[in-house]
Short mmCIF file of C-alpha atoms in Angstrom, two decimals:
data_model
loop_
_atom_site.label_atom_id
_atom_site.label_comp_id
_atom_site.label_asym_id
_atom_site.label_seq_id
_atom_site.Cartn_x
_atom_site.Cartn_y
_atom_site.Cartn_z
CA ILE W 1420 106.55 111.71 107.11
CA ALA W 1421 107.39 115.65 107.28
CA GLY W 1422 107.57 117.03 110.76
CA ILE W 1423 109.89 117.30 113.42
CA THR W 1424 111.60 114.37 115.94
CA GLN W 1425 112.79 114.51 119.18
CA ALA W 1426 114.39 112.12 121.25
CA PRO W 1427 114.16 110.48 124.06
CA THR W 1428 110.59 111.03 124.38
CA SER W 1429 111.01 110.99 127.72
CA GLN W 1430 114.35 110.14 130.16
CA ILE W 1431 115.26 109.48 134.52
CA LEU W 1432 118.50 111.25 134.80
CA ALA W 1433 120.96 112.20 138.08
CA ALA W 1434 122.12 115.00 139.13
CA GLY W 1435 125.40 115.80 137.50
CA ARG W 1436 125.07 113.49 134.63
CA ARG W 1437 125.14 115.38 131.15
CA MET W 1438 122.42 115.08 128.86
CA THR W 1439 122.15 115.91 125.34
CA LEU W 1440 118.17 116.05 123.78
CA ARG W 1441 117.60 115.48 119.91
CA CYS W 1442 115.44 118.19 117.75
CA THR W 1443 115.55 116.42 114.39
CA GLN W 1444 113.88 118.48 111.39
CA ASP W 1445 112.94 117.68 107.69
CA MET W 1446 110.95 120.85 106.54
CA ARG W 1447 114.26 122.37 105.07
CA HIS W 1448 113.19 124.89 107.81
CA ASN W 1449 116.32 127.84 108.34
CA ALA W 1450 115.14 128.72 111.59
CA MET W 1451 115.10 126.40 114.95
CA TYR W 1452 114.63 126.76 118.70
CA TRP W 1453 114.18 124.88 122.26
CA TYR W 1454 111.71 126.05 124.41
CA ARG W 1455 111.30 124.13 127.70
CA GLN W 1456 107.79 124.05 129.35
CA ASP W 1457 106.93 124.05 132.90
CA LEU W 1458 103.51 124.31 135.17
CA GLY W 1459 102.32 127.77 135.43
CA LEU W 1460 105.06 129.49 132.97
CA GLY W 1461 103.93 128.60 129.93
CA LEU W 1462 106.67 127.94 127.54
CA ARG W 1463 110.02 129.45 127.40
CA LEU W 1464 112.87 129.91 125.15
CA ILE W 1465 116.30 128.86 125.99
CA HIS W 1466 117.85 128.93 122.50
CA TYR W 1467 117.52 129.59 119.13
CA SER W 1468 119.23 129.62 115.91
CA ASN W 1469 118.36 131.30 112.14
CA THR W 1470 120.48 129.02 110.41
CA ALA W 1471 122.86 127.17 110.26
CA GLY W 1472 126.23 127.78 111.82
CA THR W 1473 124.97 130.36 114.12
CA THR W 1474 122.72 129.90 117.48
CA GLY W 1475 121.31 132.70 120.23
CA LYS W 1476 120.38 132.53 123.54
CA GLY W 1477 117.13 133.02 125.06
CA GLU W 1478 115.18 133.88 127.76
CA VAL W 1479 116.70 131.06 130.29
CA PRO W 1480 120.00 129.98 128.46
CA ASP W 1481 121.56 128.73 131.61
CA GLY W 1482 122.85 125.79 131.86
CA TYR W 1483 121.95 124.18 128.58
CA SER W 1484 123.57 124.68 125.00
CA VAL W 1485 123.50 124.34 121.70
CA SER W 1486 124.93 123.69 118.12
CA ARG W 1487 123.92 123.92 114.57
CA ALA W 1488 125.97 122.25 112.29
CA ASN W 1489 123.61 121.48 109.70
CA THR W 1490 119.81 122.31 108.84
CA ASP W 1491 118.07 118.95 109.71
CA ASP W 1492 119.74 119.15 113.69
CA PHE W 1493 119.36 121.06 116.62
CA PRO W 1494 120.58 118.98 119.87
CA LEU W 1495 120.50 120.78 123.59
CA THR W 1496 122.88 119.47 125.71
CA LEU W 1497 123.12 119.77 129.41
CA ALA W 1498 126.71 120.05 130.62
CA SER W 1499 125.94 118.83 134.70
CA ALA W 1500 121.99 118.06 134.77
CA VAL W 1501 120.17 119.99 137.96
CA PRO W 1502 116.70 119.39 139.53
CA SER W 1503 115.96 122.67 138.44
CA GLN W 1504 116.07 120.99 134.66
CA THR W 1505 113.40 118.80 135.39
CA SER W 1506 110.89 120.16 132.83
CA VAL W 1507 109.08 119.08 128.97
CA TYR W 1508 111.79 120.73 126.19
CA PHE W 1509 110.00 121.44 122.99
CA CYS W 1510 112.21 121.67 119.71
CA ALA W 1511 110.29 124.08 117.47
CA SER W 1512 110.84 125.56 113.94
CA ARG W 1513 110.50 127.97 111.37
CA LYS W 1514 110.41 129.01 107.40
CA THR W 1515 112.55 132.47 107.57
CA SER W 1516 110.53 133.38 104.78
CA GLY W 1517 106.27 133.72 103.70
CA SER W 1518 105.55 132.04 106.86
CA TYR W 1519 106.26 132.98 110.54
CA THR W 1520 104.46 130.37 111.87
CA GLN W 1521 106.99 127.82 114.65
CA TYR W 1522 105.86 124.08 114.43
CA PHE W 1523 106.77 122.46 117.55
CA GLY W 1524 107.96 118.54 118.02
CA PRO W 1525 106.12 116.20 120.39
CA GLY W 1526 108.80 117.22 122.96
CA THR W 1527 111.21 115.08 125.80
CA ARG W 1528 110.32 114.74 129.57
CA LEU W 1529 113.12 114.76 131.24
CA THR W 1530 113.29 114.53 135.48
CA VAL W 1531 116.57 114.86 136.90
CA LEU W 1532 117.05 113.53 140.82
CA GLU L 106 111.27 142.75 128.28
CA LEU L 107 108.54 141.58 126.64
CA LYS L 108 105.24 140.57 128.99
CA VAL L 109 102.46 138.06 127.97
CA GLU L 110 99.28 137.55 130.03
CA GLN L 111 96.38 135.57 129.54
CA ASN L 112 93.18 135.51 131.36
CA PRO L 113 91.44 133.44 132.61
CA LEU L 114 94.21 130.72 133.46
CA PHE L 115 91.12 128.67 133.71
CA LEU L 116 87.63 128.55 132.16
CA SER L 117 85.45 125.62 132.73
CA MET L 118 82.18 126.24 130.30
CA GLN L 119 79.16 124.74 129.34
CA GLU L 120 78.87 123.36 125.93
CA GLY L 121 76.74 125.73 123.50
CA LYS L 122 77.89 128.64 125.57
CA ASN L 123 80.32 131.52 124.22
CA TYR L 124 83.15 133.08 125.95
CA THR L 125 86.77 134.49 125.60
CA ILE L 126 90.54 134.27 126.72
CA TYR L 127 92.59 137.52 126.85
CA CYS L 128 96.05 138.15 126.29
CA ASN L 129 98.13 141.32 126.69
CA TYR L 130 101.34 141.88 126.05
CA SER L 131 103.33 145.15 126.85
CA THR L 132 105.51 146.15 123.93
CA THR L 133 105.09 147.46 120.87
CA SER L 134 104.54 144.17 118.19
CA ASP L 135 102.49 143.13 115.07
CA ARG L 136 102.77 139.31 115.16
CA LEU L 137 100.78 137.42 117.54
CA TYR L 138 100.27 133.27 117.40
CA TRP L 139 97.46 131.60 119.65
CA TYR L 140 98.55 127.62 119.78
CA ARG L 141 96.27 124.75 121.41
CA GLN L 142 97.41 121.85 123.37
CA ASP L 143 96.51 118.52 124.57
CA PRO L 144 97.41 117.30 127.77
CA GLY L 145 100.53 115.62 126.82
CA LYS L 146 100.94 116.30 123.90
CA SER L 147 102.88 119.15 121.99
CA LEU L 148 101.65 122.95 120.95
CA GLU L 149 99.35 123.27 117.20
CA SER L 150 99.34 126.46 115.60
CA LEU L 151 95.90 127.35 115.45
CA PHE L 152 96.04 131.36 113.88
CA VAL L 153 98.45 133.61 112.81
CA LEU L 154 97.75 137.77 113.09
CA LEU L 155 99.45 139.82 111.90
CA SER L 156 98.70 143.30 110.97
CA ASN L 157 96.45 145.36 113.36
CA GLY L 158 92.70 144.27 112.93
CA ALA L 159 93.83 140.96 111.47
CA VAL L 160 90.92 138.52 112.32
CA LYS L 161 90.87 134.80 111.72
CA GLN L 162 88.43 132.41 112.53
CA GLU L 163 88.32 128.40 112.09
CA GLY L 164 85.26 126.84 113.43
CA ARG L 165 84.09 128.01 116.69
CA LEU L 166 87.26 129.71 117.03
CA MET L 167 87.78 133.47 116.13
CA ALA L 168 91.20 135.72 116.94
CA SER L 169 91.26 139.06 116.61
CA LEU L 170 94.31 141.44 116.88
CA ASP L 171 94.45 145.25 118.14
CA THR L 172 97.86 146.15 118.16
CA LYS L 173 97.09 149.78 119.64
CA ALA L 174 95.72 148.16 122.73
CA ARG L 175 98.34 145.34 122.61
CA LEU L 176 95.83 143.28 123.03
CA SER L 177 94.55 139.63 121.08
CA THR L 178 91.23 137.57 122.09
CA LEU L 179 90.03 134.19 121.14
CA HIS L 180 86.73 133.93 120.92
CA ILE L 181 85.03 130.86 121.43
CA THR L 182 81.28 130.02 120.09
CA ALA L 183 78.97 127.71 121.18
CA ALA L 184 81.60 125.63 122.96
CA VAL L 185 81.43 121.70 122.59
CA HIS L 186 84.13 119.51 124.40
CA ASP L 187 86.31 118.80 121.98
CA LEU L 188 87.68 122.51 122.58
CA SER L 189 88.98 121.03 125.94
CA ALA L 190 92.63 121.61 125.72
CA THR L 191 95.43 124.57 126.20
CA TYR L 192 95.53 128.18 124.29
CA PHE L 193 98.59 129.57 124.98
CA CYS L 194 98.48 133.20 122.85
CA ALA L 195 102.52 133.71 122.17
CA VAL L 196 103.95 137.37 120.72
CA ASP L 197 106.73 137.49 118.23
CA GLY L 198 109.10 140.82 119.86
CA GLY L 199 110.99 141.65 116.94
CA ASN L 200 113.71 140.44 117.73
CA ALA L 201 116.41 139.32 115.32
CA GLY L 202 115.66 135.63 116.72
CA ASN L 203 111.97 136.48 115.42
CA MET L 204 111.80 134.72 119.49
CA LEU L 205 108.07 134.01 121.21
CA THR L 206 107.13 134.94 123.88
CA PHE L 207 104.20 133.04 125.49
CA GLY L 208 101.45 133.41 127.87
CA GLY L 209 100.94 131.73 130.56
CA GLY L 210 98.30 129.70 129.14
CA THR L 211 94.42 128.71 129.57
CA ARG L 212 93.15 125.78 130.20
CA LEU L 213 89.82 124.93 128.94
CA MET L 214 86.94 122.82 129.89
CA VAL L 215 83.91 122.27 128.40
CA LYS L 216 81.62 120.23 130.02
CA PRO L 217 78.94 118.37 128.37
#
């Protein structure tokens, strides 16, 4: 089934631990994005990648890093998790020609204690 | 810095009624998106508006864009319970990453 998968679905993490959220898409979209969603704040962009091998910072990049080794995968790493990173994380992707719509994955609910 | 504001934040309405959700944004853009999110679920694309005066309709929902006023509207006609969800508008600021800035969302509850 074409689309975006994210793993894990949910995670409870102790503060200070390292965590990688995984995102994979099989639509051969060039651009990929990571957002966090917090109650009352909508979605905010963390990092993005326009194509494999390139990444850029979004609105709230501090405490997060990404890599884009290939077209399909765009992992998000929290090097040392803090409670303020408790959120729902959504990965999204978009074709860079002929369509502007971003398609979203199912999300990862992360709780940092 | 691009800012996107939606109102109302919460809307409770009766089935069969009409209502409009407003999305204002602070800088020039001609790409605006509407998404729907059901509780605990992901975001589903509803409309992509790509030019001034663009109007799109799907079922009971109609979206429009006025780039000069920096305003988009999502109009609900004869609401039904299945439309209960949170609706987000998002604006493409025209930057290198085609990054979207989202409004805070409008939580819609349609009561029988």
